[in-house]
Amino acid sequence: MKDVMLTVEGNKALTKDVYKMTLYGDCSDITAPGQFINIKIDGLYLRRPISVCDMNWNELTIIYKVVGKGTEALSKMVKGMEIQALTGLGNGYDMADAGDKPLLIGGGVGVPPLYNLARLLIEKKVKPTVILGFNKKDEIFYKKEFEKLGCEVRVTTVDGSEGTKGFVTDAFPEDYTYTYCCGPEPMLKAVYKTAKTSGQYSFEERMGCGFGACMGCSCKTITGYKRICKDGPVLRKEEILWED
Amino acid sequence: MGRLSVNLCGIELDNPVIPASGTFGYGYEFADYYDINCLGTFSFKGTTKEPHFGNPTPRIAECTNGLINSIGLQNPGVDKVISEELPKLKKCFKKPVMANVSGFAVEDFAFTCEKLDKEEQVGWLEVNVSCPNVHGGGMAFGTNAETAASVVSAVKKVTKKPVIIKLSPNVTDIVTIAKACEAAGADGISLINTLLGMRINLKTRKPVVANKMGGFSGPAIFPVAVRMVYQVANAVKVPVVGMGGVSSAEDVIEMMLSGATAVEVGAANLVDPLASKKIIEDLPKTLDKYGIDNIKDIIGGVN
Ligand SMILES: Cc1cc2nc3c(=O)[nH]c(=O)nc-3n(C[C@H](O)[C@H](O)[C@H](O)COP(=O)(O)OP(=O)(O)OC[C@H]3O[C@@H](n4cnc5c(N)ncnc54)[C@H](O)[C@@H]3O)c2cc1C
Ligand SMILES: Cc1cc2nc3c(=O)[nH]c(=O)nc-3n(C[C@H](O)[C@H](O)[C@H](O)COP(=O)(O)O)c2cc1C
Ligand code: FES
């Protein structure tokens, strides 16, 4: 964990309310795909957790959806401005279990952290299949980027305006060795029920600190209580305990 | 003894800055990040007789200049704290630590304190009476002078370590409660715990935290804390530990002027993990700025 100042290099809309921001600065504490950063925003008390979408030496990409005051403020930032962020938070995905044909499943703004994972898997000569789930065509982002990496990409939309009509689970391939996913909880649950293999699932929770100090983000798992911010956000399929 | 040192119930602190319970875990999360031996001491997470998972999530709601938390005393229980957390702490913290204790019945407090009394590293017992009394219809122990005092008496019987009673601000007359605790033998009084608060999500019209209400803290409550510390410090002879919204060296000085012997820092640690360290580093120059030679001289120094 490191508290660093990052300089905004670019910030542009990918869809009506989803933005991609590139940042420049010290990324040395980011050690695994699926980790997140916790961003300080002027005038707001708590920091905002956002996943690392990609990271390369001193450059960091995040993709965020405008849903409230914090993400709204982020969307107004322009090149040259600085943001303060705690970096290298959370456990991230473990690539050791991928096998040779992993399946990556992202829903909405759960897609971003899978990009870094896909890129690193391909660097290891592993070719993932990627399912990207959205509500409708004009919400789709990053399809081309995944294709450029060399992934097989399947898109699903709830209204059928592009790709397979339905949910991510409607586009599962026959054959895969492992699952990695990130998205809203109902999607994670559906993947959990559908997937034939073991996998790693990235969760969200309201956070006080983001680094393990406040117990704000605790959840129950089969292996005991865990903090989503520190022991997660990625949980292994075998340890997930669904409440209700 | 430096210009920052203070004496809290017979134990010397290098400086008056103490990370507050619930915002500093059992210390080692922060020790990975900086050398926590720069602290006066710190108060560890509220510990109970049995393990507790706490409340359902969401447990956190943002507020203007603060947050609401409804953690619900999540902790592994006193036995595990002693067998697992304290040995880890011992490796990274060489000073006496403040053990924060909670309970849901008077006997629970005594049980937990008796066990922690045997731990060498525990310097003080900070007894949090802001939790519901299961035998008192769920009213917090700290909202009634008699029940608060009964907790102090029960704990004093089982320990020789200084007992600091931590009071809830959600009361009409804090002074009466503080005096009753002093009369029952409390060696010190710390305040304030969080103010009961609530936020509502406008889109869903549901409370933001699952438990509906939670404890409000952070810079927004600082003036309330200064006022209550002032009232209590003027009414009791035992030392007072002040907290509530402290986020800077200047806040520490203001809290001490109002009557605090030492000062706890809570929410600030969550938004900036270095907050307590920075405050300590800023203290000498801030004392210079206000012409203060020795921090002890300003305790209760409001004109
Ligand atoms: C580990 C993690 C990674 C995330 N990665 C991304 C990402 O890559 N892209 C993206 O668009 N979003 C991501 N989110 C969700 C993102 O944190 C929230 O959308 C954001 O905090 C909303 O802030 P706001 O001020 O705009 O909204 P407001 O509703 O005004 O926020 C109020 C409070 O609620 C919290 N909050 C609101 N929604 C969420 C949520 N879904 N999860 C956790 N806290 C929330 C805020 O942090 C803030 O404390 C992630 C969340 C977590 C926990
Ligand atoms: C996340 C969180 C957890 C807390 N847990 C405890 C606790 O276990 N025991 C306790 O006595 N106080 C607890 N408190 C209260 C703080 O110790 C402190 O009294 C209060 O937050 C006011 O200080 P602040 O405004 O600096 O945060 C907690 C506060 C927060 C924010
Ligand atoms: S957000 Fe504080 S412990 Fe996870």
PDB file of N, CA, C and O in Angstrom, chain A residues 92 97 102 105 228 234:
ATOM      1  N   GLY A  92      -6.272  -9.237  -5.301  1.00  0.00           N
ATOM      2  CA  GLY A  92      -6.184  -9.424  -6.753  1.00  0.00           C
ATOM      3  C   GLY A  92      -6.336 -10.884  -7.152  1.00  0.00           C
ATOM      4  O   GLY A  92      -6.500 -11.769  -6.310  1.00  0.00           O
ATOM      5  N   ASP A  97      -3.886 -20.558 -11.236  1.00  0.00           N
ATOM      6  CA  ASP A  97      -4.896 -21.597 -11.430  1.00  0.00           C
ATOM      7  C   ASP A  97      -5.537 -21.602 -12.816  1.00  0.00           C
ATOM      8  O   ASP A  97      -6.422 -22.407 -13.078  1.00  0.00           O
ATOM      9  N   PRO A 102      -8.696 -20.334 -19.717  1.00  0.00           N
ATOM     10  CA  PRO A 102      -9.546 -19.722 -18.698  1.00  0.00           C
ATOM     11  C   PRO A 102     -10.672 -18.892 -19.320  1.00  0.00           C
ATOM     12  O   PRO A 102     -10.523 -18.381 -20.427  1.00  0.00           O
ATOM     13  N   ILE A 105     -15.145 -13.391 -17.128  1.00  0.00           N
ATOM     14  CA  ILE A 105     -16.525 -12.923 -17.256  1.00  0.00           C
ATOM     15  C   ILE A 105     -16.688 -11.599 -16.529  1.00  0.00           C
ATOM     16  O   ILE A 105     -16.452 -11.508 -15.322  1.00  0.00           O
ATOM     17  N   ILE A 228     -13.439  -7.535   2.557  1.00  0.00           N
ATOM     18  CA  ILE A 228     -13.397  -7.443   1.101  1.00  0.00           C
ATOM     19  C   ILE A 228     -12.195  -6.595   0.656  1.00  0.00           C
ATOM     20  O   ILE A 228     -11.558  -6.890  -0.348  1.00  0.00           O
ATOM     21  N   VAL A 234     -11.115 -10.365  -4.201  1.00  0.00           N
ATOM     22  CA  VAL A 234     -11.280 -11.627  -4.915  1.00  0.00           C
ATOM     23  C   VAL A 234     -11.388 -12.783  -3.921  1.00  0.00           C
ATOM     24  O   VAL A 234     -10.523 -12.954  -3.070  1.00  0.00           O
TER      25      VAL A 234
END
